[in-house]
PDB file of C-alpha atoms in Angstrom:
ATOM      1  CA  MET D   1      42.014  97.759 158.586  1.00 76.00           C
ATOM      2  CA  SER D   2      44.212  95.759 156.189  1.00 88.00           C
ATOM      3  CA  SER D   3      47.465  94.179 157.331  1.00 96.00           C
ATOM      4  CA  MET D   4      50.698  93.490 155.466  1.00 98.00           C
ATOM      5  CA  LYS D   5      53.619  91.198 156.191  1.00 98.00           C
ATOM      6  CA  VAL D   6      57.081  91.493 154.661  1.00 98.00           C
ATOM      7  CA  CYS D   7      59.336  88.426 154.597  1.00 98.00           C
ATOM      8  CA  VAL D   8      63.021  88.828 153.745  1.00 98.00           C
ATOM      9  CA  LEU D   9      64.829  85.740 152.446  1.00 98.00           C
ATOM     10  CA  SER D  10      68.306  85.826 153.988  1.00 98.00           C
ATOM     11  CA  TYR D  11      71.501  83.848 153.603  1.00 98.00           C
ATOM     12  CA  ASN D  12      75.017  85.032 154.486  1.00 97.00           C
ATOM     13  CA  ARG D  13      74.740  88.626 153.233  1.00 97.00           C
ATOM     14  CA  GLY D  14      74.682  90.696 156.396  1.00 97.00           C
ATOM     15  CA  ASP D  15      75.673  94.021 154.844  1.00 97.00           C
ATOM     16  CA  TYR D  16      73.065  93.742 152.109  1.00 98.00           C
ATOM     17  CA  LEU D  17      70.460  92.605 154.642  1.00 98.00           C
ATOM     18  CA  LYS D  18      70.987  95.769 156.669  1.00 98.00           C
ATOM     19  CA  GLU D  19      70.313  97.862 153.557  1.00 98.00           C
ATOM     20  CA  ALA D  20      67.179  95.850 152.805  1.00 98.00           C
ATOM     21  CA  ILE D  21      65.797  96.290 156.329  1.00 98.00           C
ATOM     22  CA  SER D  22      66.543 100.027 156.302  1.00 98.00           C
ATOM     23  CA  SER D  23      64.588 100.392 153.059  1.00 98.00           C
ATOM     24  CA  ILE D  24      61.582  98.574 154.570  1.00 98.00           C
ATOM     25  CA  LEU D  25      61.610 100.691 157.713  1.00 98.00           C
ATOM     26  CA  SER D  26      61.683 103.828 155.519  1.00 98.00           C
ATOM     27  CA  GLN D  27      58.395 102.970 153.768  1.00 98.00           C
ATOM     28  CA  THR D  28      55.584 105.528 153.627  1.00 98.00           C
ATOM     29  CA  TYR D  29      53.238 102.592 154.308  1.00 98.00           C
ATOM     30  CA  ARG D  30      54.674 100.585 157.183  1.00 95.00           C
ATOM     31  CA  PRO D  31      53.961  96.841 157.177  1.00 97.00           C
ATOM     32  CA  SER D  32      52.377  95.192 160.201  1.00 96.00           C
ATOM     33  CA  LEU D  33      55.287  92.797 160.595  1.00 97.00           C
ATOM     34  CA  ILE D  34      58.763  92.304 159.113  1.00 98.00           C
ATOM     35  CA  GLU D  35      60.213  88.799 159.334  1.00 98.00           C
ATOM     36  CA  ILE D  36      63.741  87.771 158.402  1.00 98.00           C
ATOM     37  CA  LEU D  37      63.620  84.178 157.172  1.00 98.00           C
ATOM     38  CA  ASP D  38      67.241  83.170 157.499  1.00 98.00           C
ATOM     39  CA  ASN D  39      68.388  79.925 155.914  1.00 98.00           C
ATOM     40  CA  GLY D  40      71.261  78.842 158.149  1.00 97.00           C
ATOM     41  CA  SER D  41      73.595  81.840 157.858  1.00 98.00           C
ATOM     42  CA  ASP D  42      76.778  82.398 159.788  1.00 97.00           C
ATOM     43  CA  PRO D  43      75.973  83.928 163.245  1.00 97.00           C
ATOM     44  CA  SER D  44      77.539  87.202 162.090  1.00 97.00           C
ATOM     45  CA  VAL D  45      74.439  87.877 159.967  1.00 98.00           C
ATOM     46  CA  PHE D  46      72.188  87.889 163.032  1.00 98.00           C
ATOM     47  CA  ASP D  47      74.728  90.038 164.894  1.00 97.00           C
ATOM     48  CA  ALA D  48      74.579  92.594 162.057  1.00 96.00           C
ATOM     49  CA  ILE D  49      70.856  93.193 162.554  1.00 97.00           C
ATOM     50  CA  ARG D  50      70.587  92.419 166.275  1.00 98.00           C
ATOM     51  CA  PRO D  51      69.688  96.041 167.223  1.00 97.00           C
ATOM     52  CA  TRP D  52      66.544  95.897 165.057  1.00 98.00           C
ATOM     53  CA  VAL D  53      65.578  92.522 166.522  1.00 98.00           C
ATOM     54  CA  ASP D  54      66.128  93.723 170.098  1.00 98.00           C
ATOM     55  CA  ARG D  55      63.959  96.801 169.469  1.00 97.00           C
ATOM     56  CA  GLY D  56      61.217  94.666 167.973  1.00 97.00           C
ATOM     57  CA  ASP D  57      61.427  96.311 164.545  1.00 98.00           C
ATOM     58  CA  VAL D  58      61.941  92.940 162.884  1.00 98.00           C
ATOM     59  CA  ALA D  59      61.479  89.290 163.849  1.00 98.00           C
ATOM     60  CA  TRP D  60      64.194  86.701 163.201  1.00 98.00           C
ATOM     61  CA  LEU D  61      63.197  83.197 162.086  1.00 98.00           C
ATOM     62  CA  GLY D  62      66.429  81.302 161.699  1.00 96.00           C
ATOM     63  CA  SER D  63      67.384  77.768 160.786  1.00 97.00           C
ATOM     64  CA  GLU D  64      70.144  75.525 162.083  1.00 95.00           C
ATOM     65  CA  LYS D  65      71.153  74.615 158.534  1.00 96.00           C
ATOM     66  CA  ASN D  66      70.651  75.698 154.940  1.00 97.00           C
ATOM     67  CA  ASN D  67      67.579  73.817 153.759  1.00 96.00           C
ATOM     68  CA  GLY D  68      67.708  75.212 150.231  1.00 95.00           C
ATOM     69  CA  VAL D  69      66.135  78.233 148.596  1.00 93.00           C
ATOM     70  CA  HIS D  70      62.929  76.361 147.703  1.00 95.00           C
ATOM     71  CA  TRP D  71      62.308  75.428 151.339  1.00 96.00           C
ATOM     72  CA  ASN D  72      62.774  79.026 152.449  1.00 97.00           C
ATOM     73  CA  LEU D  73      60.528  80.377 149.693  1.00 96.00           C
ATOM     74  CA  GLU D  74      57.745  77.958 150.606  1.00 96.00           C
ATOM     75  CA  ARG D  75      58.192  78.972 154.234  1.00 96.00           C
ATOM     76  CA  ALA D  76      57.698  82.597 153.219  1.00 97.00           C
ATOM     77  CA  PHE D  77      54.404  81.879 151.457  1.00 96.00           C
ATOM     78  CA  SER D  78      53.139  79.984 154.494  1.00 94.00           C
ATOM     79  CA  ARG D  79      53.841  83.016 156.694  1.00 92.00           C
ATOM     80  CA  GLY D  80      51.306  85.231 154.935  1.00 90.00           C
ATOM     81  CA  ALA D  81      48.158  83.387 156.001  1.00 88.00           C
ATOM     82  CA  ASP D  82      47.398  85.849 158.827  1.00 91.00           C
ATOM     83  CA  SER D  83      47.751  89.020 156.723  1.00 96.00           C
ATOM     84  CA  ASP D  84      45.921  90.640 153.808  1.00 97.00           C
ATOM     85  CA  TYR D  85      49.060  91.337 151.768  1.00 98.00           C
ATOM     86  CA  LEU D  86      52.393  89.585 151.552  1.00 98.00           C
ATOM     87  CA  TYR D  87      55.662  90.850 150.167  1.00 98.00           C
ATOM     88  CA  ILE D  88      58.654  88.524 149.810  1.00 98.00           C
ATOM     89  CA  MET D  89      61.978  90.279 149.414  1.00 97.00           C
ATOM     90  CA  HIS D  90      65.517  89.099 148.673  1.00 97.00           C
ATOM     91  CA  ASP D  91      68.166  90.277 151.113  1.00 97.00           C
ATOM     92  CA  ASP D  92      70.271  91.959 148.395  1.00 97.00           C
ATOM     93  CA  ASP D  93      67.567  94.310 147.053  1.00 98.00           C
ATOM     94  CA  ARG D  94      66.337  97.690 148.288  1.00 98.00           C
ATOM     95  CA  LEU D  95      62.914  99.347 148.187  1.00 98.00           C
ATOM     96  CA  LEU D  96      62.132 102.935 147.307  1.00 98.00           C
ATOM     97  CA  PRO D  97      60.157 104.583 150.159  1.00 98.00           C
ATOM     98  CA  CYS D  98      56.865 104.509 148.217  1.00 98.00           C
ATOM     99  CA  PHE D  99      57.079 100.851 147.091  1.00 98.00           C
ATOM    100  CA  LEU D 100      54.601  99.265 149.502  1.00 98.00           C
ATOM    101  CA  GLU D 101      52.177 102.202 149.381  1.00 98.00           C
ATOM    102  CA  LYS D 102      51.937 102.330 145.584  1.00 98.00           C
ATOM    103  CA  GLN D 103      51.778  98.553 145.152  1.00 98.00           C
ATOM    104  CA  LYS D 104      49.045  98.263 147.786  1.00 98.00           C
ATOM    105  CA  LYS D 105      47.032 101.096 146.217  1.00 98.00           C
ATOM    106  CA  PHE D 106      47.190  99.280 142.873  1.00 98.00           C
ATOM    107  CA  LEU D 107      45.717  96.131 144.438  1.00 98.00           C
ATOM    108  CA  ASP D 108      43.083  98.212 146.229  1.00 97.00           C
ATOM    109  CA  ARG D 109      42.037  99.747 142.896  1.00 98.00           C
ATOM    110  CA  HIS D 110      41.865  96.414 141.079  1.00 98.00           C
ATOM    111  CA  SER D 111      40.000  93.805 143.121  1.00 96.00           C
ATOM    112  CA  THR D 112      40.552  90.970 140.620  1.00 96.00           C
ATOM    113  CA  VAL D 113      44.345  91.349 140.635  1.00 98.00           C
ATOM    114  CA  VAL D 114      46.044  88.808 142.922  1.00 98.00           C
ATOM    115  CA  ALA D 115      49.589  90.169 142.573  1.00 98.00           C
ATOM    116  CA  VAL D 116      51.300  93.244 141.159  1.00 98.00           C
ATOM    117  CA  ALA D 117      54.879  93.750 139.929  1.00 98.00           C
ATOM    118  CA  CYS D 118      56.733  96.926 139.003  1.00 98.00           C
ATOM    119  CA  ASN D 119      59.732  98.249 137.107  1.00 97.00           C
ATOM    120  CA  SER D 120      63.042  98.556 138.938  1.00 97.00           C
ATOM    121  CA  PHE D 121      66.289 100.447 138.992  1.00 97.00           C
ATOM    122  CA  LEU D 122      69.305  98.215 138.507  1.00 97.00           C
ATOM    123  CA  ILE D 123      72.130  98.612 141.022  1.00 97.00           C
ATOM    124  CA  ASN D 124      75.564  97.024 141.117  1.00 96.00           C
ATOM    125  CA  LYS D 125      77.306  95.101 143.892  1.00 95.00           C
ATOM    126  CA  GLU D 126      78.258  98.332 145.662  1.00 96.00           C
ATOM    127  CA  GLY D 127      74.691  99.655 145.512  1.00 97.00           C
ATOM    128  CA  LYS D 128      75.303 102.247 142.781  1.00 97.00           C
ATOM    129  CA  ARG D 129      72.554 102.646 140.200  1.00 97.00           C
ATOM    130  CA  LEU D 130      73.356 101.508 136.701  1.00 96.00           C
ATOM    131  CA  GLU D 131      72.273 103.603 133.737  1.00 91.00           C
ATOM    132  CA  ARG D 132      69.262 101.509 132.839  1.00 92.00           C
ATOM    133  CA  LEU D 133      66.018 100.146 134.236  1.00 95.00           C
ATOM    134  CA  LEU D 134      65.044  96.507 134.421  1.00 93.00           C
ATOM    135  CA  HIS D 135      62.412  97.065 131.704  1.00 93.00           C
ATOM    136  CA  LEU D 136      62.555  99.663 128.947  1.00 91.00           C
ATOM    137  CA  SER D 137      59.806 102.080 129.995  1.00 90.00           C
ATOM    138  CA  TRP D 138      58.939 103.165 126.462  1.00 89.00           C
ATOM    139  CA  ARG D 139      58.129  99.566 125.511  1.00 87.00           C
ATOM    140  CA  ARG D 140      55.605  99.106 128.321  1.00 92.00           C
ATOM    141  CA  LYS D 141      52.221 100.629 129.150  1.00 95.00           C
ATOM    142  CA  SER D 142      51.808 102.528 132.400  1.00 97.00           C
ATOM    143  CA  GLU D 143      49.659  99.666 133.717  1.00 98.00           C
ATOM    144  CA  GLU D 144      49.438  96.144 132.323  1.00 97.00           C
ATOM    145  CA  PHE D 145      47.225  93.177 133.161  1.00 98.00           C
ATOM    146  CA  PHE D 146      47.866  89.482 132.578  1.00 96.00           C
ATOM    147  CA  LYS D 147      44.536  87.806 133.160  1.00 96.00           C
ATOM    148  CA  ASP D 148      45.389  84.196 132.390  1.00 93.00           C
ATOM    149  CA  VAL D 149      48.172  81.708 131.648  1.00 92.00           C
ATOM    150  CA  PRO D 150      48.289  82.446 127.881  1.00 90.00           C
ATOM    151  CA  SER D 151      48.971  86.106 128.640  1.00 91.00           C
ATOM    152  CA  MET D 152      51.857  85.040 130.871  1.00 91.00           C
ATOM    153  CA  VAL D 153      53.219  82.950 127.998  1.00 86.00           C
ATOM    154  CA  TRP D 154      53.138  86.112 125.896  1.00 85.00           C
ATOM    155  CA  LEU D 155      55.032  87.916 128.672  1.00 87.00           C
ATOM    156  CA  TYR D 156      57.653  85.163 128.779  1.00 83.00           C
ATOM    157  CA  VAL D 157      58.262  85.501 125.059  1.00 76.00           C
ATOM    158  CA  TRP D 158      58.847  89.250 125.275  1.00 79.00           C
ATOM    159  CA  ASN D 159      59.940  89.886 128.845  1.00 81.00           C
ATOM    160  CA  LEU D 160      59.802  88.621 132.425  1.00 82.00           C
ATOM    161  CA  MET D 161      57.943  89.632 135.577  1.00 88.00           C
ATOM    162  CA  ILE D 162      60.660  89.937 138.205  1.00 91.00           C
ATOM    163  CA  PHE D 163      59.824  87.991 141.355  1.00 94.00           C
ATOM    164  CA  PRO D 164      61.199  90.383 144.023  1.00 94.00           C
ATOM    165  CA  SER D 165      59.027  93.241 142.745  1.00 97.00           C
ATOM    166  CA  VAL D 166      55.715  91.442 143.383  1.00 98.00           C
ATOM    167  CA  LEU D 167      53.234  92.245 146.148  1.00 98.00           C
ATOM    168  CA  TYR D 168      50.652  89.469 146.693  1.00 98.00           C
ATOM    169  CA  ARG D 169      47.202  89.144 148.101  1.00 98.00           C
ATOM    170  CA  SER D 170      47.920  86.626 150.823  1.00 97.00           C
ATOM    171  CA  SER D 171      44.727  84.694 150.103  1.00 96.00           C
ATOM    172  CA  ALA D 172      46.022  83.830 146.613  1.00 96.00           C
ATOM    173  CA  VAL D 173      49.367  82.369 147.719  1.00 96.00           C
ATOM    174  CA  LYS D 174      48.880  81.093 151.283  1.00 89.00           C
ATOM    175  CA  ASP D 175      48.743  77.416 150.261  1.00 83.00           C
ATOM    176  CA  SER D 176      51.484  77.620 147.632  1.00 93.00           C
ATOM    177  CA  LYS D 177      53.852  74.686 147.229  1.00 92.00           C
ATOM    178  CA  ILE D 178      57.256  75.062 145.607  1.00 94.00           C
ATOM    179  CA  ASN D 179      58.454  72.419 143.153  1.00 93.00           C
ATOM    180  CA  SER D 180      62.210  72.167 143.656  1.00 93.00           C
ATOM    181  CA  SER D 181      62.612  70.316 140.338  1.00 92.00           C
ATOM    182  CA  PHE D 182      62.215  73.672 138.575  1.00 93.00           C
ATOM    183  CA  GLY D 183      65.530  74.838 140.026  1.00 92.00           C
ATOM    184  CA  GLN D 184      66.349  78.541 139.980  1.00 91.00           C
ATOM    185  CA  VAL D 185      63.595  79.350 137.460  1.00 92.00           C
ATOM    186  CA  ILE D 186      60.852  78.426 139.913  1.00 95.00           C
ATOM    187  CA  ASP D 187      59.909  82.106 140.356  1.00 94.00           C
ATOM    188  CA  VAL D 188      59.051  82.532 136.656  1.00 94.00           C
ATOM    189  CA  ILE D 189      56.996  79.344 136.634  1.00 95.00           C
ATOM    190  CA  PHE D 190      55.321  80.175 139.943  1.00 96.00           C
ATOM    191  CA  LEU D 191      54.086  83.525 138.645  1.00 97.00           C
ATOM    192  CA  THR D 192      52.771  81.925 135.468  1.00 95.00           C
ATOM    193  CA  GLU D 193      50.855  79.299 137.451  1.00 96.00           C
ATOM    194  CA  LEU D 194      49.499  82.031 139.742  1.00 97.00           C
ATOM    195  CA  ALA D 195      47.613  83.424 136.733  1.00 96.00           C
ATOM    196  CA  ARG D 196      45.291  80.412 137.083  1.00 96.00           C
ATOM    197  CA  LYS D 197      44.003  82.004 140.300  1.00 96.00           C
ATOM    198  CA  GLY D 198      43.535  85.540 139.022  1.00 97.00           C
ATOM    199  CA  THR D 199      44.957  88.489 137.139  1.00 98.00           C
ATOM    200  CA  LEU D 200      48.539  89.645 137.609  1.00 98.00           C
ATOM    201  CA  GLY D 201      49.244  93.361 137.285  1.00 98.00           C
ATOM    202  CA  TYR D 202      52.258  95.480 136.429  1.00 98.00           C
ATOM    203  CA  GLN D 203      53.101  99.136 137.104  1.00 98.00           C
ATOM    204  CA  ASN D 204      55.597 100.696 134.740  1.00 97.00           C
ATOM    205  CA  MET D 205      57.396 102.729 137.350  1.00 97.00           C
ATOM    206  CA  PRO D 206      60.658 101.943 139.193  1.00 98.00           C
ATOM    207  CA  LEU D 207      59.715 101.324 142.818  1.00 98.00           C
ATOM    208  CA  MET D 208      62.661  99.201 143.928  1.00 98.00           C
ATOM    209  CA  GLU D 209      66.374  98.706 143.338  1.00 98.00           C
ATOM    210  CA  TYR D 210      67.285  95.285 141.971  1.00 97.00           C
ATOM    211  CA  ARG D 211      70.899  94.365 142.650  1.00 97.00           C
ATOM    212  CA  VAL D 212      72.836  92.732 139.826  1.00 93.00           C
ATOM    213  CA  HIS D 213      75.988  90.941 140.958  1.00 83.00           C
ATOM    214  CA  SER D 214      77.918  87.718 140.480  1.00 76.00           C
ATOM    215  CA  ASP D 215      76.836  86.213 143.821  1.00 68.00           C
ATOM    216  CA  GLN D 216      73.121  86.090 143.002  1.00 58.00           C
ATOM    217  CA  ASP D 217      71.596  82.810 141.854  1.00 57.00           C
ATOM    218  CA  SER D 218      70.172  84.330 138.675  1.00 52.00           C
ATOM    219  CA  SER D 219      73.398  86.034 137.569  1.00 48.00           C
ATOM    220  CA  CYS D 220      73.978  83.218 135.108  1.00 54.00           C
ATOM    221  CA  LEU D 221      71.051  81.185 133.789  1.00 60.00           C
ATOM    222  CA  LYS D 222      72.373  77.687 133.255  1.00 74.00           C
ATOM    223  CA  GLU D 223      71.584  75.833 130.047  1.00 81.00           C
ATOM    224  CA  LYS D 224      69.558  73.230 131.922  1.00 87.00           C
ATOM    225  CA  ASP D 225      67.479  75.972 133.586  1.00 88.00           C
ATOM    226  CA  GLN D 226      66.716  77.562 130.235  1.00 82.00           C
ATOM    227  CA  ALA D 227      65.761  74.113 128.958  1.00 86.00           C
ATOM    228  CA  THR D 228      63.442  73.714 131.963  1.00 91.00           C
ATOM    229  CA  LEU D 229      61.666  76.951 131.073  1.00 87.00           C
ATOM    230  CA  ASP D 230      61.358  76.033 127.406  1.00 83.00           C
ATOM    231  CA  SER D 231      59.970  72.607 128.303  1.00 87.00           C
ATOM    232  CA  TYR D 232      57.486  74.045 130.804  1.00 89.00           C
ATOM    233  CA  TYR D 233      56.144  76.652 128.407  1.00 86.00           C
ATOM    234  CA  SER D 234      55.956  74.123 125.589  1.00 83.00           C
ATOM    235  CA  LYS D 235      53.672  71.998 127.782  1.00 86.00           C
ATOM    236  CA  VAL D 236      51.625  75.043 128.722  1.00 86.00           C
ATOM    237  CA  CYS D 237      51.212  75.944 125.054  1.00 81.00           C
ATOM    238  CA  LYS D 238      49.805  72.497 124.321  1.00 82.00           C
ATOM    239  CA  GLU D 239      47.186  73.259 126.952  1.00 86.00           C
ATOM    240  CA  PHE D 240      46.558  76.728 125.492  1.00 81.00           C
ATOM    241  CA  SER D 241      47.255  76.254 121.784  1.00 73.00           C
ATOM    242  CA  CYS D 242      46.623  79.920 120.971  1.00 66.00           C
ATOM    243  CA  ARG D 243      50.161  80.815 122.066  1.00 64.00           C
ATOM    244  CA  TYR D 244      52.026  77.850 120.606  1.00 56.00           C
ATOM    245  CA  MET D 245      53.289  79.458 117.405  1.00 62.00           C
ATOM    246  CA  MET D 246      54.480  82.519 119.317  1.00 59.00           C
ATOM    247  CA  LEU D 247      56.587  80.308 121.575  1.00 58.00           C
ATOM    248  CA  VAL D 248      57.912  78.298 118.629  1.00 61.00           C
ATOM    249  CA  GLY D 249      58.956  81.548 116.956  1.00 56.00           C
ATOM    250  CA  MET D 250      60.907  82.575 120.040  1.00 57.00           C
ATOM    251  CA  LEU D 251      62.639  79.192 120.299  1.00 57.00           C
ATOM    252  CA  VAL D 252      63.595  79.306 116.623  1.00 52.00           C
ATOM    253  CA  ARG D 253      65.038  82.801 117.071  1.00 52.00           C
ATOM    254  CA  LYS D 254      67.099  81.553 120.019  1.00 55.00           C
ATOM    255  CA  ILE D 255      68.583  78.823 117.830  1.00 54.00           C
ATOM    256  CA  ILE D 256      69.239  81.080 114.853  1.00 49.00           C
ATOM    257  CA  ARG D 257      70.640  84.076 116.779  1.00 48.00           C
ATOM    258  CA  PRO D 258      74.051  82.594 117.751  1.00 50.00           C
ATOM    259  CA  VAL D 259      74.453  81.073 114.275  1.00 45.00           C
ATOM    260  CA  TRP D 260      73.673  84.422 112.647  1.00 40.00           C
ATOM    261  CA  LYS D 261      76.113  86.221 114.948  1.00 43.00           C
ATOM    262  CA  LYS D 262      78.828  83.730 113.994  1.00 47.00           C
ATOM    263  CA  ILE D 263      78.144  84.275 110.276  1.00 44.00           C
ATOM    264  CA  LEU D 264      78.380  88.060 110.720  1.00 41.00           C
ATOM    265  CA  PHE D 265      81.604  87.731 112.711  1.00 42.00           C
ATOM    266  CA  ASN D 266      83.194  85.518 110.064  1.00 45.00           C
ATOM    267  CA  ALA D 267      82.074  87.903 107.324  1.00 44.00           C
ATOM    268  CA  ARG D 268      83.724  90.875 109.076  1.00 45.00           C
ATOM    269  CA  PHE D 269      86.871  88.824 109.720  1.00 41.00           C
ATOM    270  CA  LEU D 270      87.183  87.819 106.051  1.00 45.00           C
ATOM    271  CA  LYS D 271      86.530  91.390 104.923  1.00 44.00           C
ATOM    272  CA  SER D 272      89.322  92.726 107.140  1.00 45.00           C
TER     273      SER D 272
END
């Protein structure tokens, strides 16, 4: 019988963490173990979920200090070695009840897929759903497969595979190391590099609720982080030249877009 571990990355968001845990415990497919990997939070965070810990519903793995998000992420990957599947969740997101069941069934149907992502509802800071999904459903197929690094370059040009929506085969990620030099875009780069080990899948259905708020690390992509991504994918494209012109086209559009917007704004201003 297959086993699944869920690791929740936690830091100083006790109210959100309670919502995250509740959504895991409401799953139609219950994981074998739920671990809270806390990164040096205020003691009030542990107090908020103490009843679940005391009942044995979840395990608490704390830290005396904040060792950085990259340390905690690498710790999460190391925790999956004794399970068949591993899901790593952020403490500010919520799962729909069928998330784990449908993601696991996808991996069971496709033996060459090492990880599968899904579409998501967007929710605000208060947990209310916004009037849009993470990905426009009509632009995506019901199931998609990215079998190698070049296909992940294509995905980067047109969209992104959101890290918190991914269920992994533990065997594919158990020895993963996290390069802190990639900053907050490490998740995008990690998923691209994972395509060297096998196919990544995608289900075009919203199975989780992805919270969008000003306190999240990715709420504002810094210029240096965008430059890190562009540099990484430029190097990848030199390795896989078939995608180079596609990436160049995207980079050119990024340069032209703000200039074109400024021209249009000035034209409207002069006309008025």
